[in-house]
Amino acid sequence: IEYLIVCPLVFLAGLIDSVAGGGGLISLPAYMAAGLSPLMAAGTNKLSACLGTVASTTRFVRERKVDWKAGIFAAIGAFPGSWLGALLQQHIPENAIRILMICAIPLVAVIVLRRKNMEGRCLVGEGFYRPMAFVIGLIIGFYDGLIGPGTGTFLILLFTMLLGMEAVMASGTAKIVNLTSNVAALCSYLTNQPENVLFALALPAAVCGIAGNWLGASLTVKKGVGFIRWMLLI
């Protein structure tokens, strides 16, 4: 029953996440619906999300839809941010984690629904472009490690709103940063509390996530900003 609940939803989460972020809004509740504790759901979700994000990242890189100037610096910030967020999560009482997730998931959904405009212009000078990318990665990485859902969406919105990226480029760049934050959080779990990563469930789910991510990234590259807007609303 766990596999029937989790695998189809992780496929859907991967499809949506590769386009507009927010896959955790689907995959994390799926793991909890399958009976996992909030901490185990978060740890297991990181493993399947990490492997799934590799697929979409590869697709965007192949299509040259990554702003490496911002992506590398944002990823450098995301790694320590996500590690610290995941470490903090592992020391918070489980009921507190449950409350944070219950509050965060609908809040992120509301933010996504309200932000329909994907256009933006760079609000920082050339000399602050990389430092701003680093700060975005650090803050959103910390959020990803601590709570998780909506990380990719926040990255896309901030890349378009603050750095003036085109929507497809922002989506591809967000994958680089999200992959880094997922790896950092997963390493934190495996180092400190490996029992909260359920490999038997995460690996089959990851196969479904890889398929969803690859399909979503391919559709994004072909269809462009209109498709991203539509998937943000979904």
PDB file of C-alpha atoms in Angstrom:
ATOM      1  CA  ILE A   1       0.000   0.000   0.000  1.00  0.00           C
ATOM      2  CA  GLU A   2       2.881   2.389   0.779  1.00  0.00           C
ATOM      3  CA  TYR A   3       4.217   2.008  -2.757  1.00  0.00           C
ATOM      4  CA  LEU A   4       0.783   2.534  -4.323  1.00  0.00           C
ATOM      5  CA  ILE A   5       0.401   5.790  -2.390  1.00  0.00           C
ATOM      6  CA  VAL A   6       3.909   7.165  -2.753  1.00  0.00           C
ATOM      7  CA  CYS A   7       5.156   6.175  -6.228  1.00  0.00           C
ATOM      8  CA  PRO A   8       2.439   7.786  -8.418  1.00  0.00           C
ATOM      9  CA  LEU A   9       2.490  10.950  -6.299  1.00  0.00           C
ATOM     10  CA  VAL A  10       6.299  11.199  -6.447  1.00  0.00           C
ATOM     11  CA  PHE A  11       6.050  10.923 -10.252  1.00  0.00           C
ATOM     12  CA  LEU A  12       3.565  13.816 -10.247  1.00  0.00           C
ATOM     13  CA  ALA A  13       5.731  15.752  -7.769  1.00  0.00           C
ATOM     14  CA  GLY A  14       8.788  15.279  -9.997  1.00  0.00           C
ATOM     15  CA  LEU A  15       6.871  16.434 -13.065  1.00  0.00           C
ATOM     16  CA  ILE A  16       5.654  19.626 -11.383  1.00  0.00           C
ATOM     17  CA  ASP A  17       8.888  20.284  -9.494  1.00  0.00           C
ATOM     18  CA  SER A  18      11.021  20.134 -12.623  1.00  0.00           C
ATOM     19  CA  VAL A  19       8.871  22.826 -14.207  1.00  0.00           C
ATOM     20  CA  ALA A  20       7.926  25.238 -11.441  1.00  0.00           C
ATOM     21  CA  GLY A  21       9.223  23.854  -8.153  1.00  0.00           C
ATOM     22  CA  GLY A  22       6.920  22.946  -5.291  1.00  0.00           C
ATOM     23  CA  GLY A  23       7.092  19.180  -5.762  1.00  0.00           C
ATOM     24  CA  GLY A  24       7.515  18.779  -2.023  1.00  0.00           C
ATOM     25  CA  LEU A  25       3.968  20.081  -1.622  1.00  0.00           C
ATOM     26  CA  ILE A  26       2.937  16.708  -3.064  1.00  0.00           C
ATOM     27  CA  SER A  27       5.718  14.247  -2.184  1.00  0.00           C
ATOM     28  CA  LEU A  28       6.129  15.125   1.504  1.00  0.00           C
ATOM     29  CA  PRO A  29       2.423  14.693   2.359  1.00  0.00           C
ATOM     30  CA  ALA A  30       2.490  11.484   0.279  1.00  0.00           C
ATOM     31  CA  TYR A  31       5.147   9.964   2.534  1.00  0.00           C
ATOM     32  CA  MET A  32       3.245  11.077   5.636  1.00  0.00           C
ATOM     33  CA  ALA A  33       0.017   9.627   4.211  1.00  0.00           C
ATOM     34  CA  ALA A  34       1.878   6.334   3.815  1.00  0.00           C
ATOM     35  CA  GLY A  35       2.438   6.304   7.579  1.00  0.00           C
ATOM     36  CA  LEU A  36       5.940   7.751   7.949  1.00  0.00           C
ATOM     37  CA  SER A  37       6.719  10.129  10.813  1.00  0.00           C
ATOM     38  CA  PRO A  38       7.414  13.759   9.798  1.00  0.00           C
ATOM     39  CA  LEU A  39      11.168  13.333  10.291  1.00  0.00           C
ATOM     40  CA  MET A  40      11.324  10.028   8.407  1.00  0.00           C
ATOM     41  CA  ALA A  41       9.119  11.477   5.663  1.00  0.00           C
ATOM     42  CA  ALA A  42      11.500  14.435   5.316  1.00  0.00           C
ATOM     43  CA  GLY A  43      14.621  12.244   5.229  1.00  0.00           C
ATOM     44  CA  THR A  44      13.179   9.715   2.794  1.00  0.00           C
ATOM     45  CA  ASN A  45      11.793  12.477   0.600  1.00  0.00           C
ATOM     46  CA  LYS A  46      15.260  14.035   0.363  1.00  0.00           C
ATOM     47  CA  LEU A  47      16.713  10.842  -1.092  1.00  0.00           C
ATOM     48  CA  SER A  48      14.019  10.384  -3.755  1.00  0.00           C
ATOM     49  CA  ALA A  49      13.993  14.129  -4.517  1.00  0.00           C
ATOM     50  CA  CYS A  50      17.766  14.199  -4.849  1.00  0.00           C
ATOM     51  CA  LEU A  51      17.820  11.391  -7.415  1.00  0.00           C
ATOM     52  CA  GLY A  52      14.832  12.805  -9.266  1.00  0.00           C
ATOM     53  CA  THR A  53      16.346  16.278  -9.487  1.00  0.00           C
ATOM     54  CA  VAL A  54      19.456  14.824 -11.147  1.00  0.00           C
ATOM     55  CA  ALA A  55      17.288  13.933 -14.154  1.00  0.00           C
ATOM     56  CA  SER A  56      15.754  17.387 -14.622  1.00  0.00           C
ATOM     57  CA  THR A  57      19.087  19.108 -13.925  1.00  0.00           C
ATOM     58  CA  THR A  58      20.773  17.012 -16.616  1.00  0.00           C
ATOM     59  CA  ARG A  59      18.066  17.928 -19.108  1.00  0.00           C
ATOM     60  CA  PHE A  60      18.337  21.678 -18.435  1.00  0.00           C
ATOM     61  CA  VAL A  61      22.143  21.578 -18.593  1.00  0.00           C
ATOM     62  CA  ARG A  62      22.049  19.754 -21.935  1.00  0.00           C
ATOM     63  CA  GLU A  63      19.708  22.421 -23.310  1.00  0.00           C
ATOM     64  CA  ARG A  64      21.937  25.220 -21.913  1.00  0.00           C
ATOM     65  CA  LYS A  65      19.116  26.607 -19.791  1.00  0.00           C
ATOM     66  CA  VAL A  66      21.252  27.324 -16.705  1.00  0.00           C
ATOM     67  CA  ASP A  67      22.683  30.688 -15.650  1.00  0.00           C
ATOM     68  CA  TRP A  68      25.960  29.397 -14.248  1.00  0.00           C
ATOM     69  CA  LYS A  69      27.020  32.836 -13.035  1.00  0.00           C
ATOM     70  CA  ALA A  70      24.157  32.873 -10.528  1.00  0.00           C
ATOM     71  CA  GLY A  71      23.693  29.111 -10.182  1.00  0.00           C
ATOM     72  CA  ILE A  72      27.170  28.334  -8.871  1.00  0.00           C
ATOM     73  CA  PHE A  73      27.098  31.062  -6.226  1.00  0.00           C
ATOM     74  CA  ALA A  74      23.552  30.196  -5.172  1.00  0.00           C
ATOM     75  CA  ALA A  75      24.564  26.540  -4.888  1.00  0.00           C
ATOM     76  CA  ILE A  76      27.581  27.481  -2.762  1.00  0.00           C
ATOM     77  CA  GLY A  77      25.206  29.249  -0.378  1.00  0.00           C
ATOM     78  CA  ALA A  78      22.582  26.502  -0.508  1.00  0.00           C
ATOM     79  CA  PHE A  79      24.882  23.701   0.688  1.00  0.00           C
ATOM     80  CA  PRO A  80      25.696  25.034   4.184  1.00  0.00           C
ATOM     81  CA  GLY A  81      22.218  26.557   4.484  1.00  0.00           C
ATOM     82  CA  SER A  82      20.475  23.268   3.783  1.00  0.00           C
ATOM     83  CA  TRP A  83      22.876  21.264   5.971  1.00  0.00           C
ATOM     84  CA  LEU A  84      22.208  23.556   8.942  1.00  0.00           C
ATOM     85  CA  GLY A  85      18.451  23.550   8.280  1.00  0.00           C
ATOM     86  CA  ALA A  86      18.322  19.746   8.207  1.00  0.00           C
ATOM     87  CA  LEU A  87      20.516  19.540  11.316  1.00  0.00           C
ATOM     88  CA  LEU A  88      18.176  21.895  13.165  1.00  0.00           C
ATOM     89  CA  GLN A  89      15.165  19.907  12.015  1.00  0.00           C
ATOM     90  CA  GLN A  90      16.613  16.746  13.539  1.00  0.00           C
ATOM     91  CA  HIS A  91      16.819  18.432  16.954  1.00  0.00           C
ATOM     92  CA  ILE A  92      13.331  19.920  16.963  1.00  0.00           C
ATOM     93  CA  PRO A  93      10.543  17.946  18.713  1.00  0.00           C
ATOM     94  CA  GLU A  94       8.562  15.879  16.223  1.00  0.00           C
ATOM     95  CA  ASN A  95       5.289  17.646  17.025  1.00  0.00           C
ATOM     96  CA  ALA A  96       6.944  20.984  16.241  1.00  0.00           C
ATOM     97  CA  ILE A  97       8.098  19.641  12.864  1.00  0.00           C
ATOM     98  CA  ARG A  98       4.572  18.435  12.139  1.00  0.00           C
ATOM     99  CA  ILE A  99       3.153  21.889  12.967  1.00  0.00           C
ATOM    100  CA  LEU A 100       5.792  23.641  10.814  1.00  0.00           C
ATOM    101  CA  MET A 101       4.977  21.431   7.847  1.00  0.00           C
ATOM    102  CA  ILE A 102       1.218  21.727   8.296  1.00  0.00           C
ATOM    103  CA  CYS A 103       1.569  25.544   8.364  1.00  0.00           C
ATOM    104  CA  ALA A 104       4.154  25.798   5.606  1.00  0.00           C
ATOM    105  CA  ILE A 105       2.457  23.691   2.930  1.00  0.00           C
ATOM    106  CA  PRO A 106      -0.754  25.762   2.547  1.00  0.00           C
ATOM    107  CA  LEU A 107       1.200  29.021   3.022  1.00  0.00           C
ATOM    108  CA  VAL A 108       3.541  28.172   0.162  1.00  0.00           C
ATOM    109  CA  ALA A 109       0.552  27.189  -1.976  1.00  0.00           C
ATOM    110  CA  VAL A 110      -1.081  30.595  -1.361  1.00  0.00           C
ATOM    111  CA  ILE A 111       2.156  32.446  -2.229  1.00  0.00           C
ATOM    112  CA  VAL A 112       2.468  30.499  -5.478  1.00  0.00           C
ATOM    113  CA  LEU A 113      -1.140  31.169  -6.450  1.00  0.00           C
ATOM    114  CA  ARG A 114      -0.770  34.908  -5.825  1.00  0.00           C
ATOM    115  CA  ARG A 115       2.458  35.257  -7.817  1.00  0.00           C
ATOM    116  CA  LYS A 116       1.206  34.802 -11.390  1.00  0.00           C
ATOM    117  CA  ASN A 117       3.578  37.273 -13.074  1.00  0.00           C
ATOM    118  CA  MET A 118       6.791  35.606 -14.207  1.00  0.00           C
ATOM    119  CA  GLU A 119       8.329  38.793 -15.608  1.00  0.00           C
ATOM    120  CA  GLY A 120      11.060  40.641 -13.737  1.00  0.00           C
ATOM    121  CA  ARG A 121      14.104  42.845 -14.108  1.00  0.00           C
ATOM    122  CA  CYS A 122      17.455  42.722 -12.371  1.00  0.00           C
ATOM    123  CA  LEU A 123      17.278  44.843  -9.220  1.00  0.00           C
ATOM    124  CA  VAL A 124      20.974  44.640  -8.363  1.00  0.00           C
ATOM    125  CA  GLY A 125      24.073  45.975 -10.083  1.00  0.00           C
ATOM    126  CA  GLU A 126      26.602  43.751 -11.831  1.00  0.00           C
ATOM    127  CA  GLY A 127      28.873  43.797  -8.775  1.00  0.00           C
ATOM    128  CA  PHE A 128      26.080  42.499  -6.511  1.00  0.00           C
ATOM    129  CA  TYR A 129      24.694  39.877  -8.894  1.00  0.00           C
ATOM    130  CA  ARG A 130      26.754  36.977  -7.543  1.00  0.00           C
ATOM    131  CA  PRO A 131      26.510  38.004  -3.842  1.00  0.00           C
ATOM    132  CA  MET A 132      22.721  38.264  -4.196  1.00  0.00           C
ATOM    133  CA  ALA A 133      22.629  34.798  -5.767  1.00  0.00           C
ATOM    134  CA  PHE A 134      24.678  33.488  -2.818  1.00  0.00           C
ATOM    135  CA  VAL A 135      22.276  35.059  -0.297  1.00  0.00           C
ATOM    136  CA  ILE A 136      19.251  33.617  -2.128  1.00  0.00           C
ATOM    137  CA  GLY A 137      20.855  30.164  -2.082  1.00  0.00           C
ATOM    138  CA  LEU A 138      21.774  30.412   1.609  1.00  0.00           C
ATOM    139  CA  ILE A 139      18.321  31.487   2.784  1.00  0.00           C
ATOM    140  CA  ILE A 140      16.281  29.187   0.563  1.00  0.00           C
ATOM    141  CA  GLY A 141      18.723  26.327   1.224  1.00  0.00           C
ATOM    142  CA  PHE A 142      18.154  26.748   4.972  1.00  0.00           C
ATOM    143  CA  TYR A 143      14.401  26.680   4.388  1.00  0.00           C
ATOM    144  CA  ASP A 144      14.775  23.559   2.242  1.00  0.00           C
ATOM    145  CA  GLY A 145      16.696  21.700   4.931  1.00  0.00           C
ATOM    146  CA  LEU A 146      14.353  22.786   7.713  1.00  0.00           C
ATOM    147  CA  ILE A 147      10.952  22.436   6.007  1.00  0.00           C
ATOM    148  CA  GLY A 148      11.296  21.816   2.271  1.00  0.00           C
ATOM    149  CA  PRO A 149       8.086  22.238   0.237  1.00  0.00           C
ATOM    150  CA  GLY A 150       8.196  25.076  -2.274  1.00  0.00           C
ATOM    151  CA  THR A 151      11.982  25.457  -2.421  1.00  0.00           C
ATOM    152  CA  GLY A 152      12.182  25.341  -6.217  1.00  0.00           C
ATOM    153  CA  THR A 153       9.263  27.732  -6.559  1.00  0.00           C
ATOM    154  CA  PHE A 154      10.867  30.284  -4.247  1.00  0.00           C
ATOM    155  CA  LEU A 155      14.115  30.030  -6.200  1.00  0.00           C
ATOM    156  CA  ILE A 156      12.374  30.585  -9.541  1.00  0.00           C
ATOM    157  CA  LEU A 157      10.416  33.563  -8.206  1.00  0.00           C
ATOM    158  CA  LEU A 158      13.487  35.188  -6.647  1.00  0.00           C
ATOM    159  CA  PHE A 159      15.636  34.576  -9.718  1.00  0.00           C
ATOM    160  CA  THR A 160      13.030  36.237 -11.939  1.00  0.00           C
ATOM    161  CA  MET A 161      12.036  39.041  -9.519  1.00  0.00           C
ATOM    162  CA  LEU A 162      15.476  40.021  -8.191  1.00  0.00           C
ATOM    163  CA  LEU A 163      17.977  38.857 -10.794  1.00  0.00           C
ATOM    164  CA  GLY A 164      15.792  39.415 -13.853  1.00  0.00           C
ATOM    165  CA  MET A 165      16.212  35.914 -15.290  1.00  0.00           C
ATOM    166  CA  GLU A 166      13.992  34.660 -18.076  1.00  0.00           C
ATOM    167  CA  ALA A 167      11.543  32.069 -16.694  1.00  0.00           C
ATOM    168  CA  VAL A 168      12.954  28.931 -18.358  1.00  0.00           C
ATOM    169  CA  MET A 169      16.502  29.947 -17.430  1.00  0.00           C
ATOM    170  CA  ALA A 170      15.352  30.564 -13.842  1.00  0.00           C
ATOM    171  CA  SER A 171      13.756  27.119 -13.724  1.00  0.00           C
ATOM    172  CA  GLY A 172      16.947  25.462 -14.963  1.00  0.00           C
ATOM    173  CA  THR A 173      19.154  27.435 -12.586  1.00  0.00           C
ATOM    174  CA  ALA A 174      16.847  26.567  -9.685  1.00  0.00           C
ATOM    175  CA  LYS A 175      17.447  22.874 -10.401  1.00  0.00           C
ATOM    176  CA  ILE A 176      21.201  23.264  -9.846  1.00  0.00           C
ATOM    177  CA  VAL A 177      20.590  24.979  -6.502  1.00  0.00           C
ATOM    178  CA  ASN A 178      17.820  22.599  -5.452  1.00  0.00           C
ATOM    179  CA  LEU A 179      19.979  19.576  -6.255  1.00  0.00           C
ATOM    180  CA  THR A 180      22.770  21.008  -4.102  1.00  0.00           C
ATOM    181  CA  SER A 181      20.439  21.695  -1.180  1.00  0.00           C
ATOM    182  CA  ASN A 182      18.914  18.212  -1.459  1.00  0.00           C
ATOM    183  CA  VAL A 183      22.361  16.602  -1.397  1.00  0.00           C
ATOM    184  CA  ALA A 184      23.386  18.687   1.634  1.00  0.00           C
ATOM    185  CA  ALA A 185      20.225  17.832   3.599  1.00  0.00           C
ATOM    186  CA  LEU A 186      20.518  14.151   2.662  1.00  0.00           C
ATOM    187  CA  CYS A 187      24.159  14.082   3.824  1.00  0.00           C
ATOM    188  CA  SER A 188      23.061  15.660   7.107  1.00  0.00           C
ATOM    189  CA  TYR A 189      20.464  12.929   7.615  1.00  0.00           C
ATOM    190  CA  LEU A 190      22.806  10.095   6.669  1.00  0.00           C
ATOM    191  CA  THR A 191      25.520  11.461   8.946  1.00  0.00           C
ATOM    192  CA  ASN A 192      23.375  12.131  12.004  1.00  0.00           C
ATOM    193  CA  GLN A 193      20.162  10.081  11.762  1.00  0.00           C
ATOM    194  CA  PRO A 194      20.401   7.507   8.941  1.00  0.00           C
ATOM    195  CA  GLU A 195      17.421   5.610  10.359  1.00  0.00           C
ATOM    196  CA  ASN A 196      15.199   8.414   9.071  1.00  0.00           C
ATOM    197  CA  VAL A 197      16.031   7.597   5.437  1.00  0.00           C
ATOM    198  CA  LEU A 198      13.890   4.631   4.375  1.00  0.00           C
ATOM    199  CA  PHE A 199      15.816   3.276   1.367  1.00  0.00           C
ATOM    200  CA  ALA A 200      13.306   0.492   0.630  1.00  0.00           C
ATOM    201  CA  LEU A 201      10.634   3.074  -0.161  1.00  0.00           C
ATOM    202  CA  ALA A 202      12.765   5.982  -1.377  1.00  0.00           C
ATOM    203  CA  LEU A 203      14.578   4.120  -4.171  1.00  0.00           C
ATOM    204  CA  PRO A 204      11.475   2.785  -5.996  1.00  0.00           C
ATOM    205  CA  ALA A 205       9.872   6.201  -5.544  1.00  0.00           C
ATOM    206  CA  ALA A 206      13.026   7.810  -6.957  1.00  0.00           C
ATOM    207  CA  VAL A 207      12.610   5.842 -10.201  1.00  0.00           C
ATOM    208  CA  CYS A 208       9.146   7.374 -10.586  1.00  0.00           C
ATOM    209  CA  GLY A 209      10.541  10.791  -9.626  1.00  0.00           C
ATOM    210  CA  ILE A 210      13.289  10.532 -12.249  1.00  0.00           C
ATOM    211  CA  ALA A 211      10.691   9.790 -14.940  1.00  0.00           C
ATOM    212  CA  GLY A 212       8.532  12.727 -13.827  1.00  0.00           C
ATOM    213  CA  ASN A 213      11.474  15.129 -13.638  1.00  0.00           C
ATOM    214  CA  TRP A 214      12.785  14.189 -17.086  1.00  0.00           C
ATOM    215  CA  LEU A 215       9.339  14.583 -18.665  1.00  0.00           C
ATOM    216  CA  GLY A 216       8.725  17.905 -16.933  1.00  0.00           C
ATOM    217  CA  ALA A 217      12.101  19.370 -17.896  1.00  0.00           C
ATOM    218  CA  SER A 218      11.608  18.309 -21.519  1.00  0.00           C
ATOM    219  CA  LEU A 219       8.169  19.954 -21.654  1.00  0.00           C
ATOM    220  CA  THR A 220       9.526  23.146 -20.057  1.00  0.00           C
ATOM    221  CA  VAL A 221      12.283  23.517 -22.641  1.00  0.00           C
ATOM    222  CA  LYS A 222       9.795  22.954 -25.490  1.00  0.00           C
ATOM    223  CA  LYS A 223       6.831  25.006 -24.247  1.00  0.00           C
ATOM    224  CA  GLY A 224       8.475  27.873 -22.330  1.00  0.00           C
ATOM    225  CA  VAL A 225       7.115  30.449 -19.908  1.00  0.00           C
ATOM    226  CA  GLY A 226       3.410  29.836 -20.558  1.00  0.00           C
ATOM    227  CA  PHE A 227       3.774  26.224 -19.465  1.00  0.00           C
ATOM    228  CA  ILE A 228       5.682  27.284 -16.333  1.00  0.00           C
ATOM    229  CA  ARG A 229       2.893  29.700 -15.350  1.00  0.00           C
ATOM    230  CA  TRP A 230       0.297  26.967 -15.813  1.00  0.00           C
ATOM    231  CA  MET A 231       2.265  24.485 -13.723  1.00  0.00           C
ATOM    232  CA  LEU A 232       2.797  27.086 -10.982  1.00  0.00           C
ATOM    233  CA  LEU A 233      -0.967  27.313 -10.639  1.00  0.00           C
ATOM    234  CA  ILE A 234      -1.285  23.518 -10.641  1.00  0.00           C
TER     235      ILE A 234
END
